[in-house]
Each structure stands twice: as C-alpha cells, then as structure tokens.
Amino acid sequence: MAALSVTDVGDGAVVVDHPRLVRGGTRRRKQMRHLLLPALHTLQREAGWISPGGLNFVGRTLGVPPAEAYGVATFYEMFRTDAPSHELSVRHVCVDPICALAGAAPLAEHLRSQGHAVHEGPCLGQCERAPAVFIQGRREPDRVPADDGGPDSLLVSVTASTPEAPSLLRHLVGRHWGPDEFTSMEAYQDRGGGAALDAALRLGPDEVISQVSAAGLSGRGGAAFPTGIKWRAVADGDGPKHVVANIDESEPGTFKDRLLCELDPLAIVESITVAGLVVGAEQGWIYIRGEYPLATQRLRHAIAQARSAGWLGDDAAGSGQRFDIELRRGAGAYICGEETALFNSLEGFRGEPRNKPPFPTTHGLFGRPTVVNNPETLLNVSEILRIGPEAYRSMGTEGSPGTKLFCLSGHVGRPGLYETPFGMTLGELLTLAGGVQGTLQAVLLGGAAGSFVGPDATDLPLSLEDTRAAGTTLGSGPVMVFNDTAEMGAVIERLAKFFRDESCGQCVPCRVGTVRQHELVRKIRVAGAPTDPQRELLGDIATAMGDASICGLGHTAASAVLSAMRLGLLGDDQA
C-alpha cells in the first residue's frame, strides 16, 4: 500500500505517495505524527467527514494508534466523525453574543429552510460583519461568503490622543497596502516592505533584542509578557529552535489577526523571518485558525513569494542561516490559542495545555526552545526596527508604550479594527467608532475571558496598568458594546456555555467548574436574580478554577460572569 504524506498545496493539503515513509520504518512514522492534523483536514475535505476507514489508514501510515487518532479527530469543532445524513458541506453559523444580537438564529433557520446542513457554533472571527457564516465544503475550498467581495472591514489607525481630529496615518497596520499588495513582493518592497528584515541583519541579534527591550514591547495576545525577555531566553538556548506565529484567535469579539493576515500577509511573513533569524531558529510555523480561508490563502502565497525572493531557505535573506516557514491550519478549538495546547496540536496530539514550568522558552514545540508571538506583537517589532525604541516609546503611556489594535463590535456606529495609542479612554474609542447606538448598558473588555464594565467606565484609559487597576483587562483587544436593548442574561448564559463547550476537559477544576457555572447561570436566569448562596457558590467555583486549573481558560472562565453579577447584569438587583 502506498504511504501517505501530506503536503500543503493551494487551500488545503493533498495525499501523495511517500515511499520513504515505508522504508523509514517505525522511527520515521513517529516523526511523521505532526502531519496528523493536515491529514485530518484532507479527509474532511475529500469525503465531507472523517470515516473510520480513512482514520485508520491515516493512523497506520503516520504511526498513530487508532484510539489516539480518533481522540484527536473528535477534539475539534470542524471535524465530523459521524456519517452525514444528507448534505456533505456544512454552514457554520456563529451564535456567540455579537452574532446573536445581529440575527444568528433567524439566519440559521433560513439556511436550514434552504436544505443546508447547519452547525451552530462559537465565534468565527467576523464580529465586525455579524452575523457570521463559514462554509466547509466537500472537494472544494472552505469559504466565508463575506470574503467573496474582498475584505470590507473598517480599519482606522490614529496617532492623536483624542478622536476629534484623528490623523489617519496607518502607523502600524496597513502601511504597505495598495491595489496589488496581496500578490506582489515588488509592490510590497516599493512601499517599504523588507526594511525590518534589512535592519535586523544590519544590527545583529543582540542589538535587535536590546531595542525591543528598550521599547518596552509587551505581547499583544493577551498575556502582555515582555517580548524582549522571551526572545533573549530563546536566543540563549541551545540546539534546534522554533518560532511560532499564534494566529488561532478564537476569543469572541476578536478579529484583528484575520485582518492583519488578509491585508498585509507579506508583513506577517517578514516579521516571522525577523524573529527566526534573531533568535537563531531554523523553522518557523504559522498556526492559523481553520475558519480563516482567505487569510490562509494569502499567507500561503506570501510564503511562496518570500521563498522566491530569497527571504526563506538555506541562506535566508543572505544571512548565512537556514530559516523556513510552514503553515498549519487549526480545526476549531479555542483552547489551541493557549501556547502549549497549540504545541500539542501542531505535534499531532489533542490540543490540551501542558503544565508550566517548564516554559516554552526552554521546552516548547517538539521539546525545543520556542518563541510564540501574536502577529500584532511581531509587527510591532518591525515598527521598532523602523523608527527606533525612543520614537516608539513616545506613543502610549509609560507603562504601556506603543499602540494597540482594538476590535469594536456590537452596538457601535462603525464596527471595525481601530489602532490607537495606549491610554485613549474607552469613551474616546467609542466616539471614534461612531458612538454607541442607543443607550449604553455595558461593554465587555477582553472578550469572553474579560470583564464587563458599565457606562460609568467611559473615562477609563485603555492601558495595561489602568485596566489592571480597575479590575479589568484589555486581553487581545476585543471591545464588545451592548446597548439597553440587549438581553444581558442571554449574553452571560452564552458566555458561560462557551467556556463549558471549549474546556478541553483535561483538568477537573475547569472541566467540572465550567459545567457547574453554566448550570448555575441558567438557574439564576430562570429565577430572575441571584440569591446570596448562589453568589457565594459562583465565587467558590471561580476560586477553584482560578487556583487549580492548568491553563488560562480555567483561570478566566468566571471573569465575565462575576463582573456581570457585580454590575447587576445577571439579575434585577445590583450587588
């Protein structure tokens, strides 16, 4: 029987003969396990589902026991392991808060009435154009209907501290855009593309890391860890190293990474290459959520362009170092945004987090030193190399230098992606986005893992230190706005169900706690208001999850619920 190899071509992966795998024996098959996720994508696309026979064949070929292969296949939202009863393609409809407000339920019923198979699931990363749909087809590329006419999302970049007269300079994002920005390396370089890579080669690794540290750059994925410290630790490590761009943004209310990849894919590839050459990695990885077909297509093309231009390969950008990039699609699992869960997913295992320590800087992907960064973080490095750390620190606040991308959705005049200096107030940001439609009831900062704030928080400066002092968070930048027509009880119940569904189930505090939290929120909604024992129980559940869960999902699963209860959004009373 011909062996199986999975090669990224076009939109997905194809199965081809691979005789070397057979000759390599058991050891070679073990080394191929990291191809399990692409192979499952292939099965899903070719057959419309993952059949037992197909799964067994993939498992035998890659040396993965059938039970483990089945465990991986059933872990992800996008894979079907039961034979479909009718249509092999499926319409995924987001039912998380913003899309629910925009009419997800009637949209799903309309699609069913037309005979389509419909799956109602979590956020699809299209909150600025809700309600969102993602079509997963058979023997055809996955697609998003809203992408058919090209990206139509609003993105405004400002450098002013107030929105009265914003300067549309597009400081960080969109700096290289033009009519042919998606396909032409020449056009990208004509607009300044490649300058960061040239600067990195000219300055050398130590100076680049020093500049990143001097600029005070913190991670933009939510944890806000100092980027210079992370890069220094990996650069000082021994042996093979990896750089991973974490583009599995699945936080409800977040869509910035999708736009960055759709609108400036070559900048993403350049910034990953800078990171790889600086820390001494030979391999870069892009892990992008599977529901982003347009971004995936453009990134694949950008990688090919970068290879043709000599940026990637055995002598990457003339550096004398080998560096290349491989793209992998996720398959619908919020937990895979957690860096160690992402490693497990890339390696062909269930996307379950690992205990820390050891940390990724010493024991990351395949057990090697690994840099994991959000695309926004990587693009900020490119900007620091372009303008210098002093100019970078002149924007933002002392504790939060630079700019931040905010994803505005819900009841605002102009939903979209906004770049502002850290420190702009919430009210100023809402005004920039066209103002609140109706009377403001609440804002959810940080997405499902964040906290609600009330109308009295419009003077809150949006910086890491100010939001921390106020008991809330910026997270990765989602700002979800709800006016007084929103039924907040339904919103909060959906957030509780989101964590119940997305918990990987590995650790007891999170596995049980998210279920009990959801059950309790449902009971409170029926009763109309929480009782004192219910308040206490919710607090106890939150404490148990926060203290004993393996990863950040359990640590933050109660944040939105508790903040909603404090604001009186979960019942009729004010805590």
Coordinates of C-alpha atoms in Angstrom, one line a residue:
M1 CA 0.0 0.0 0.0
A2 CA 1.3 3.4 -0.8
A3 CA 2.3 5.5 2.2
L4 CA 0.7 8.9 2.9
S5 CA 2.4 12.2 3.0
V6 CA 0.5 15.5 3.5
T7 CA 1.8 18.5 1.5
D8 CA 0.4 22.0 1.8
V9 CA -0.8 22.9 -1.7
G10 CA -3.3 25.6 -2.5
D11 CA -6.1 25.9 0.0
G12 CA -5.5 22.7 1.8
A13 CA -3.5 19.5 1.7
V14 CA -3.2 16.6 -0.7
V15 CA -2.4 13.0 -0.2
V16 CA 0.5 11.7 -2.3
D17 CA 2.7 8.7 -2.4
H18 CA 5.7 8.8 0.0
P19 CA 7.8 5.6 -0.3
R20 CA 10.5 6.9 2.1
L21 CA 8.0 6.7 4.9
V22 CA 7.7 2.9 4.4
R23 CA 11.4 2.4 4.2
G24 CA 11.9 4.5 7.3
G25 CA 10.1 2.1 9.5
T26 CA 8.6 2.8 12.9
R27 CA 11.0 5.6 13.8
R28 CA 10.1 7.5 10.6
R29 CA 6.4 7.1 11.3
K30 CA 6.8 8.5 14.7
Q31 CA 8.5 11.5 13.2
M32 CA 5.5 12.0 10.9
R33 CA 2.9 12.3 13.6
H34 CA 2.9 16.1 13.3
L35 CA 1.2 15.6 9.9
L36 CA -1.9 14.2 11.6
L37 CA -3.8 17.5 11.7
P38 CA -3.3 18.3 8.0
A39 CA -4.2 14.7 7.2
L40 CA -7.5 15.0 9.0
H41 CA -8.2 18.2 7.1
T42 CA -7.6 16.3 3.9
L43 CA -10.0 13.5 4.9
Q44 CA -12.7 16.0 6.0
R45 CA -12.4 18.0 2.7
E46 CA -12.3 15.0 0.4
A47 CA -15.1 12.9 1.9
G48 CA -17.1 15.5 3.8
W49 CA -16.4 13.6 7.0
I50 CA -13.7 11.5 8.7
S51 CA -14.7 7.9 8.2
P52 CA -13.4 5.0 10.3
G53 CA -11.6 3.5 7.3
G54 CA -9.9 6.8 6.4
L55 CA -9.0 7.5 10.0
N56 CA -7.4 4.0 10.4
F57 CA -5.4 4.4 7.2
V58 CA -4.0 7.8 8.4
G59 CA -3.2 6.3 11.8
R60 CA -1.4 3.3 10.4
T61 CA 0.6 5.4 7.9
L62 CA 1.7 8.0 10.5
G63 CA 2.2 5.5 13.3
V64 CA -0.6 6.9 15.4
P65 CA -2.7 4.3 17.4
P66 CA -6.4 4.3 16.1
A67 CA -7.8 5.4 19.5
E68 CA -5.4 8.3 19.7
A69 CA -6.2 9.4 16.1
Y70 CA -9.9 9.2 17.0
G71 CA -9.3 11.3 20.1
V72 CA -7.6 14.0 18.0
A73 CA -10.3 14.0 15.4
T74 CA -13.1 14.3 17.9
F75 CA -11.3 17.1 19.7
Y76 CA -12.0 19.8 17.0
E77 CA -15.2 21.6 16.1
M78 CA -14.6 21.4 12.3
F79 CA -14.2 17.7 12.0
R80 CA -17.2 15.3 11.7
T81 CA -16.7 11.6 12.7
D82 CA -20.3 10.6 12.1
A83 CA -21.6 10.0 8.6
P84 CA -23.6 13.0 7.5
S85 CA -27.3 12.2 6.9
H86 CA -27.6 14.5 3.9
E87 CA -25.5 17.4 2.6
L88 CA -21.8 16.8 2.9
S89 CA -21.0 20.5 3.1
V90 CA -21.9 22.4 6.3
R91 CA -22.7 26.0 7.1
H92 CA -21.2 27.1 10.4
V93 CA -23.2 29.9 12.0
C94 CA -21.8 31.8 15.0
V95 CA -24.1 32.1 17.9
D96 CA -21.9 34.0 20.3
P97 CA -23.1 37.3 21.7
I98 CA -22.4 39.7 18.9
C99 CA -23.7 37.5 16.1
A100 CA -26.7 36.5 18.3
L101 CA -27.6 40.2 18.6
A102 CA -27.3 40.6 14.8
G103 CA -29.7 37.8 14.0
A104 CA -27.8 34.5 14.0
A105 CA -30.8 32.4 15.0
P106 CA -33.1 33.5 12.1
L107 CA -30.1 33.2 9.7
A108 CA -29.6 29.6 10.8
E109 CA -33.3 28.8 10.3
H110 CA -33.2 30.4 6.9
L111 CA -30.2 28.3 5.8
R112 CA -32.0 25.1 7.1
S113 CA -35.1 26.0 5.2
Q114 CA -33.0 26.0 2.1
G115 CA -31.9 22.5 2.8
H116 CA -28.4 23.2 4.1
A117 CA -26.7 21.4 6.9
V118 CA -26.2 24.0 9.7
H119 CA -23.9 23.8 12.7
E120 CA -24.4 26.5 15.3
G121 CA -21.1 27.1 17.0
P122 CA -18.7 29.5 18.6
C123 CA -17.2 32.8 17.3
L124 CA -15.9 32.7 13.7
G125 CA -13.8 35.9 14.0
Q126 CA -16.1 38.0 11.9
C127 CA -17.7 40.1 14.6
E128 CA -17.4 43.4 12.7
R129 CA -19.7 42.0 10.0
A130 CA -22.1 39.9 12.1
P131 CA -23.9 37.5 11.7
A132 CA -21.1 35.3 10.6
V133 CA -21.1 32.2 8.4
F134 CA -18.3 29.8 7.4
I135 CA -18.9 27.2 4.7
Q136 CA -17.0 24.0 5.0
G137 CA -17.4 22.2 1.7
R138 CA -16.5 18.8 0.2
R139 CA -13.9 18.7 -2.5
E140 CA -13.9 22.5 -2.7
P141 CA -12.2 25.2 -0.8
D142 CA -13.7 26.4 2.5
R143 CA -15.0 29.9 2.2
V144 CA -16.6 32.8 4.0
P145 CA -19.4 34.4 2.0
A146 CA -18.5 37.9 3.2
D147 CA -15.0 37.4 1.7
D148 CA -16.4 37.0 -1.9
G149 CA -16.2 40.7 -2.5
G150 CA -12.9 41.1 -0.7
P151 CA -12.3 42.4 2.8
D152 CA -14.8 45.2 3.6
S153 CA -14.0 45.7 7.3
L154 CA -13.3 49.2 8.6
L155 CA -9.8 49.8 9.9
V156 CA -8.8 53.2 11.2
S157 CA -5.3 53.9 12.6
V158 CA -4.8 57.1 14.6
T159 CA -1.9 58.7 16.4
A160 CA -3.9 61.5 18.0
S161 CA -4.6 61.2 21.7
T162 CA -8.2 62.3 21.1
P163 CA -10.6 61.4 18.3
E164 CA -11.7 64.9 17.5
A165 CA -9.1 65.3 14.6
P166 CA -7.6 61.9 14.1
S167 CA -4.6 61.6 11.9
L168 CA -5.2 58.7 9.5
L169 CA -1.5 57.7 9.3
R170 CA -2.0 53.9 9.5
H171 CA 1.1 53.8 11.6
L172 CA 1.4 50.1 12.3
V173 CA -1.1 48.2 10.2
G174 CA -1.9 48.8 6.6
R175 CA 1.3 50.7 5.9
H176 CA 2.1 48.6 2.8
W177 CA -1.4 48.4 1.3
G178 CA -2.1 49.1 -2.3
P179 CA -4.0 47.6 -5.3
D180 CA -1.7 44.7 -5.6
E181 CA -0.4 44.3 -2.1
F182 CA -1.7 40.7 -1.8
T183 CA 0.3 39.2 -4.6
S184 CA 3.4 41.4 -5.4
M185 CA 6.6 41.3 -3.5
E186 CA 7.8 44.2 -5.7
A187 CA 4.9 46.4 -4.7
Y188 CA 5.4 45.5 -1.0
Q189 CA 9.1 46.4 -1.1
D190 CA 8.3 49.7 -3.0
R191 CA 6.1 50.7 0.0
G192 CA 8.9 50.0 2.5
G193 CA 8.5 46.3 2.9
G194 CA 11.7 44.4 3.8
A195 CA 13.1 47.3 5.8
A196 CA 12.7 45.5 9.1
L197 CA 14.5 42.4 7.8
D198 CA 17.3 44.6 6.4
A199 CA 17.6 46.4 9.8
A200 CA 17.7 43.1 11.7
L201 CA 20.5 41.8 9.6
R202 CA 22.4 45.0 9.9
L203 CA 22.0 45.4 13.6
G204 CA 22.5 41.7 14.6
P205 CA 20.5 39.6 17.1
D206 CA 21.8 41.2 20.3
E207 CA 21.1 44.8 19.2
V208 CA 17.6 43.8 17.9
I209 CA 16.7 42.2 21.2
S210 CA 18.1 45.2 23.1
Q211 CA 16.0 47.6 21.0
V212 CA 12.8 45.5 21.5
S213 CA 13.5 45.5 25.3
A214 CA 14.3 49.3 25.4
A215 CA 11.0 49.9 23.5
G216 CA 9.1 48.2 26.3
L217 CA 7.1 46.0 23.9
S218 CA 4.7 43.6 25.6
G219 CA 2.9 40.7 24.0
R220 CA -0.4 41.7 22.3
G221 CA -2.1 38.3 22.5
G222 CA -3.5 38.9 26.0
A223 CA -0.8 37.9 28.5
A224 CA 1.3 41.1 27.9
F225 CA 4.6 39.3 28.6
P226 CA 7.7 41.4 27.8
T227 CA 8.8 40.4 24.3
G228 CA 12.5 41.2 24.7
I229 CA 12.8 38.8 27.7
K230 CA 11.1 36.0 25.7
W231 CA 13.4 36.5 22.7
R232 CA 16.5 36.7 24.8
A233 CA 15.7 33.4 26.6
V234 CA 15.3 31.6 23.3
A235 CA 18.3 33.2 21.7
D236 CA 20.4 32.0 24.6
G237 CA 19.1 28.4 24.3
D238 CA 20.9 25.6 22.6
G239 CA 20.1 23.3 19.7
P240 CA 17.2 23.5 17.2
K241 CA 14.7 26.3 17.9
H242 CA 11.4 27.3 16.6
V243 CA 9.3 30.4 16.1
V244 CA 5.5 30.1 16.1
A245 CA 3.1 32.8 15.0
N246 CA -0.1 32.1 17.0
I247 CA -2.9 33.1 14.7
D248 CA -5.5 30.9 16.3
E249 CA -7.5 33.9 17.6
S250 CA -10.8 32.4 18.8
E251 CA -11.7 34.8 21.6
P252 CA -15.2 36.0 21.0
G253 CA -15.1 39.6 19.8
T254 CA -11.6 39.3 18.3
F255 CA -10.8 39.6 14.5
K256 CA -7.6 41.6 14.3
D257 CA -5.3 38.8 13.3
R258 CA -7.6 37.8 10.5
L259 CA -7.4 41.3 9.0
L260 CA -3.7 41.6 9.5
C261 CA -3.2 38.4 7.6
E262 CA -5.7 39.3 4.9
L263 CA -4.5 42.8 4.3
D264 CA -0.7 42.6 4.9
P265 CA 0.4 39.0 4.6
L266 CA 3.9 39.7 3.4
A267 CA 4.5 41.9 6.5
I268 CA 3.5 38.9 8.7
V269 CA 6.0 36.7 6.8
E270 CA 8.7 39.3 7.1
S271 CA 8.2 39.7 10.8
I272 CA 8.3 36.0 11.5
T273 CA 11.5 35.8 9.5
V274 CA 13.0 38.6 11.6
A275 CA 12.1 36.7 14.7
G276 CA 13.6 33.4 13.4
L277 CA 16.9 35.0 12.4
V278 CA 17.2 37.0 15.6
V279 CA 16.7 34.1 18.0
G280 CA 18.6 31.6 15.8
A281 CA 15.6 29.4 14.8
E282 CA 15.7 27.2 11.7
Q283 CA 12.0 26.7 11.5
G284 CA 9.0 29.0 11.7
W285 CA 5.4 27.9 12.0
I286 CA 2.2 29.8 11.3
Y287 CA -0.7 28.2 13.2
I288 CA -3.9 29.8 11.9
R289 CA -7.5 29.1 12.8
G290 CA -9.2 26.9 10.3
E291 CA -12.1 29.3 9.8
Y292 CA -9.9 31.8 8.1
P293 CA -9.7 30.6 4.4
L294 CA -8.9 34.0 2.8
A295 CA -6.1 34.8 5.3
T296 CA -4.7 31.3 4.9
Q297 CA -4.7 31.6 1.1
R298 CA -2.9 34.9 1.2
L299 CA -0.4 33.8 3.7
R300 CA 0.5 30.7 1.6
H301 CA 1.1 33.0 -1.3
A302 CA 3.2 35.3 0.8
I303 CA 5.4 32.4 2.0
A304 CA 5.9 31.4 -1.7
Q305 CA 6.8 35.0 -2.6
A306 CA 9.2 35.2 0.3
R307 CA 10.9 31.9 -0.9
S308 CA 11.2 33.3 -4.4
A309 CA 12.7 36.5 -3.1
G310 CA 15.3 34.6 -1.1
W311 CA 14.0 35.5 2.3
L312 CA 13.5 31.9 3.2
G313 CA 15.7 28.8 2.6
D314 CA 19.2 27.6 3.4
D315 CA 20.6 31.1 3.2
A316 CA 17.6 33.1 4.4
A317 CA 17.9 36.8 3.3
G318 CA 21.6 36.3 2.7
S319 CA 22.1 35.8 6.5
G320 CA 24.0 32.5 6.2
Q321 CA 21.3 30.9 8.3
R322 CA 18.7 28.5 7.3
F323 CA 15.1 29.5 8.1
D324 CA 11.8 28.5 6.5
I325 CA 8.1 28.8 7.4
E326 CA 5.4 26.2 7.4
L327 CA 1.7 27.0 7.7
R328 CA -0.7 24.8 9.6
R329 CA -4.5 25.2 10.0
G330 CA -6.3 24.7 13.3
A331 CA -9.6 23.0 13.3
G332 CA -11.8 24.9 15.7
A333 CA -10.7 24.7 19.3
Y334 CA -10.5 27.9 21.5
I335 CA -8.0 26.2 23.8
C336 CA -5.4 25.9 21.0
G337 CA -4.8 29.7 21.4
E338 CA -3.0 28.7 24.6
E339 CA 0.6 28.3 23.6
T340 CA 1.3 24.8 24.9
A341 CA -2.1 23.5 23.6
L342 CA -1.0 24.9 20.3
F343 CA 2.2 22.9 20.5
N344 CA 0.3 19.7 21.2
S345 CA -2.0 20.4 18.2
L346 CA 1.0 21.0 15.9
E347 CA 2.7 17.8 17.1
G348 CA -0.4 15.7 16.2
F349 CA -1.9 15.3 19.7
R350 CA -5.1 16.6 21.3
G351 CA -4.9 20.4 21.9
E352 CA -4.5 20.1 25.6
P353 CA -2.3 22.5 27.6
R354 CA 0.8 21.4 29.3
N355 CA 1.9 22.1 32.9
K356 CA 4.3 25.0 33.3
P357 CA 7.2 25.0 34.1
P358 CA 9.0 24.1 32.0
F359 CA 8.2 27.1 29.8
P360 CA 8.2 27.3 26.0
T361 CA 11.4 29.3 26.0
T362 CA 13.3 26.2 27.0
H363 CA 10.8 23.3 26.3
G364 CA 8.4 24.4 23.6
L365 CA 7.5 22.9 20.2
F366 CA 8.9 19.3 19.9
G367 CA 10.6 20.0 23.3
R368 CA 12.9 22.7 21.9
P369 CA 13.3 26.4 22.8
T370 CA 10.4 28.3 21.1
V371 CA 9.3 31.8 20.6
V372 CA 5.5 32.1 20.4
N373 CA 4.1 35.5 19.4
N374 CA 0.8 37.1 18.3
P375 CA 1.0 38.7 14.8
E376 CA 0.4 42.1 16.3
T377 CA 3.4 41.6 18.5
L378 CA 5.6 40.6 15.6
L379 CA 4.5 43.6 13.5
N380 CA 5.4 45.9 16.5
V381 CA 8.9 44.5 16.4
S382 CA 9.1 45.5 12.7
E383 CA 7.9 49.0 13.7
I384 CA 10.5 49.3 16.5
L385 CA 13.3 48.5 14.0
R386 CA 11.9 51.0 11.6
I387 CA 11.5 54.0 13.9
G388 CA 13.7 53.1 16.9
P389 CA 12.8 52.5 20.5
E390 CA 12.6 56.2 21.6
A391 CA 10.1 57.1 18.9
Y392 CA 8.1 54.0 19.7
R393 CA 8.0 54.9 23.4
S394 CA 6.8 58.4 22.6
M395 CA 3.4 56.8 21.9
G396 CA 1.2 55.4 24.5
T397 CA 1.9 55.6 28.2
E398 CA 4.9 55.0 30.4
G399 CA 3.7 51.6 31.4
S400 CA 2.2 50.7 28.0
P401 CA 4.3 52.1 25.2
G402 CA 3.2 52.0 21.6
T403 CA -0.2 51.4 20.0
K404 CA -2.9 48.8 20.4
L405 CA -5.4 47.3 18.0
F406 CA -9.0 47.2 19.3
C407 CA -11.8 45.2 17.7
L408 CA -15.0 47.1 18.0
S409 CA -18.3 45.2 17.6
G410 CA -21.8 45.3 18.7
H411 CA -23.9 48.4 19.1
V412 CA -21.5 51.0 17.7
G413 CA -21.8 53.1 14.6
R414 CA -18.8 51.7 12.8
P415 CA -17.7 48.3 13.9
G416 CA -14.2 47.5 12.8
L417 CA -10.5 47.4 13.8
Y418 CA -9.0 50.5 15.3
E419 CA -5.4 51.3 16.1
T420 CA -4.8 53.9 18.8
P421 CA -2.0 54.8 21.2
F422 CA -2.3 53.1 24.6
G423 CA -4.1 55.5 27.0
M424 CA -7.0 56.6 24.9
T425 CA -10.1 56.4 27.0
L426 CA -12.9 54.0 26.4
G427 CA -15.3 56.8 25.7
E428 CA -12.9 58.3 23.1
L429 CA -12.6 55.0 21.4
L430 CA -16.3 54.5 21.2
T431 CA -16.7 58.0 19.7
L432 CA -14.0 57.2 17.2
A433 CA -16.1 54.1 16.2
G434 CA -19.2 56.2 15.5
G435 CA -20.5 56.3 19.1
V436 CA -22.9 53.9 20.8
Q437 CA -26.1 53.1 19.0
G438 CA -28.8 53.8 21.7
T439 CA -28.2 54.0 25.4
L440 CA -25.0 52.2 26.6
Q441 CA -25.7 49.3 29.0
A442 CA -22.3 47.6 29.2
V443 CA -19.0 47.0 27.5
L444 CA -17.2 43.7 27.6
L445 CA -13.5 44.3 27.5
G446 CA -11.1 41.4 26.7
G447 CA -13.7 39.1 25.2
A448 CA -15.3 36.1 26.9
A449 CA -12.2 35.8 29.2
G450 CA -12.5 39.5 30.1
S451 CA -14.8 41.6 32.3
F452 CA -17.9 43.8 31.8
V453 CA -17.7 47.5 32.7
G454 CA -20.7 49.8 32.9
P455 CA -21.5 53.2 31.4
D456 CA -19.5 54.9 34.2
A457 CA -16.3 53.4 32.8
T458 CA -16.1 55.6 29.7
D459 CA -13.3 57.7 31.3
L460 CA -11.2 54.5 31.8
P461 CA -7.8 54.9 30.0
L462 CA -7.1 51.9 27.8
S463 CA -3.7 50.9 29.0
L464 CA -2.4 47.8 30.7
E465 CA -1.8 49.5 34.0
D466 CA -5.1 51.4 34.1
T467 CA -7.3 48.5 33.2
R468 CA -5.4 46.3 35.7
A469 CA -6.0 48.9 38.4
A470 CA -9.7 49.0 37.5
G471 CA -10.0 45.2 37.9
T472 CA -10.5 44.5 34.2
T473 CA -8.3 43.7 31.2
L474 CA -7.7 44.6 27.6
G475 CA -7.0 41.0 26.7
S476 CA -6.1 40.8 23.0
G477 CA -8.2 43.9 22.2
P478 CA -11.9 43.0 21.8
V479 CA -14.4 45.7 22.8
M480 CA -18.0 44.4 22.7
V481 CA -20.6 47.0 23.1
F482 CA -24.2 46.4 24.4
N483 CA -27.0 48.9 24.5
D484 CA -30.1 48.8 26.6
T485 CA -31.9 46.6 24.1
A486 CA -29.6 43.7 24.7
E487 CA -30.9 40.9 27.0
M488 CA -27.8 40.6 29.1
G489 CA -28.9 37.4 30.8
A490 CA -28.9 35.6 27.5
V491 CA -25.4 37.1 26.7
I492 CA -24.0 35.9 30.0
E493 CA -25.5 32.5 29.7
R494 CA -24.0 32.1 26.2
L495 CA -20.6 33.1 27.6
A496 CA -20.9 30.5 30.4
K497 CA -21.8 27.9 27.8
F498 CA -18.9 28.9 25.6
F499 CA -16.4 28.0 28.4
R500 CA -18.4 24.8 29.1
D501 CA -18.0 23.8 25.5
E502 CA -14.5 24.9 25.0
S503 CA -12.9 23.5 28.1
C504 CA -10.6 20.7 26.9
G505 CA -11.6 18.6 30.0
Q506 CA -8.1 17.7 30.9
C507 CA -8.2 19.1 34.5
V508 CA -11.0 18.6 37.0
P509 CA -11.4 22.2 38.2
C510 CA -12.1 23.5 34.7
R511 CA -14.0 20.5 33.4
V512 CA -16.4 20.4 36.3
G513 CA -16.3 24.1 37.2
T514 CA -17.4 25.4 33.7
V515 CA -20.3 23.0 33.7
R516 CA -21.5 24.0 37.2
Q517 CA -21.1 27.7 36.4
H518 CA -23.2 27.3 33.3
E519 CA -25.9 25.4 35.2
L520 CA -26.0 28.0 37.9
V521 CA -26.2 30.9 35.5
R522 CA -29.2 29.2 33.8
K523 CA -30.9 28.8 37.2
I524 CA -30.3 32.4 38.0
R525 CA -31.9 33.5 34.7
V526 CA -35.0 31.5 35.4
A527 CA -35.3 32.9 38.9
G528 CA -34.6 36.5 37.7
A529 CA -31.9 37.3 40.2
P530 CA -29.1 35.6 42.1
T531 CA -29.6 34.6 45.7
D532 CA -26.8 35.1 48.3
P533 CA -25.9 31.4 48.3
Q534 CA -25.8 31.4 44.5
R535 CA -23.4 34.4 44.6
E536 CA -21.2 32.6 47.1
L537 CA -21.2 29.4 45.0
L538 CA -20.3 31.3 41.9
G539 CA -17.4 32.9 43.8
D540 CA -16.3 29.5 45.1
I541 CA -16.4 28.0 41.6
A542 CA -14.3 30.9 40.3
T543 CA -11.8 30.5 43.1
A544 CA -11.4 26.7 42.5
M545 CA -10.9 27.2 38.7
G546 CA -8.6 30.2 39.2
D547 CA -6.4 28.4 41.7
A548 CA -6.2 24.9 40.3
S549 CA -6.8 24.9 36.6
I550 CA -3.8 24.0 34.3
C551 CA -4.2 27.0 32.0
G552 CA -5.7 30.4 31.5
L553 CA -9.0 29.1 30.2
G554 CA -10.0 27.9 33.7
H555 CA -8.3 30.9 35.3
T556 CA -10.5 33.4 33.4
A557 CA -13.7 31.3 32.7
A558 CA -15.6 33.1 35.5
S559 CA -14.4 36.7 34.9
A560 CA -17.2 37.8 32.7
V561 CA -19.9 36.1 34.8
L562 CA -18.6 37.6 38.1
S563 CA -18.3 41.1 36.7
A564 CA -21.8 40.9 35.2
M565 CA -23.1 39.9 38.6
R566 CA -21.4 42.8 40.3
L567 CA -22.9 45.2 37.8
G568 CA -26.4 43.7 38.2
L569 CA -26.5 42.4 34.6
L570 CA -27.3 38.9 35.6
G571 CA -30.4 39.7 37.6
D572 CA -32.6 42.5 38.6
D573 CA -30.5 43.6 41.6
Q574 CA -27.2 45.5 42.0
A575 CA -24.5 43.7 44.0

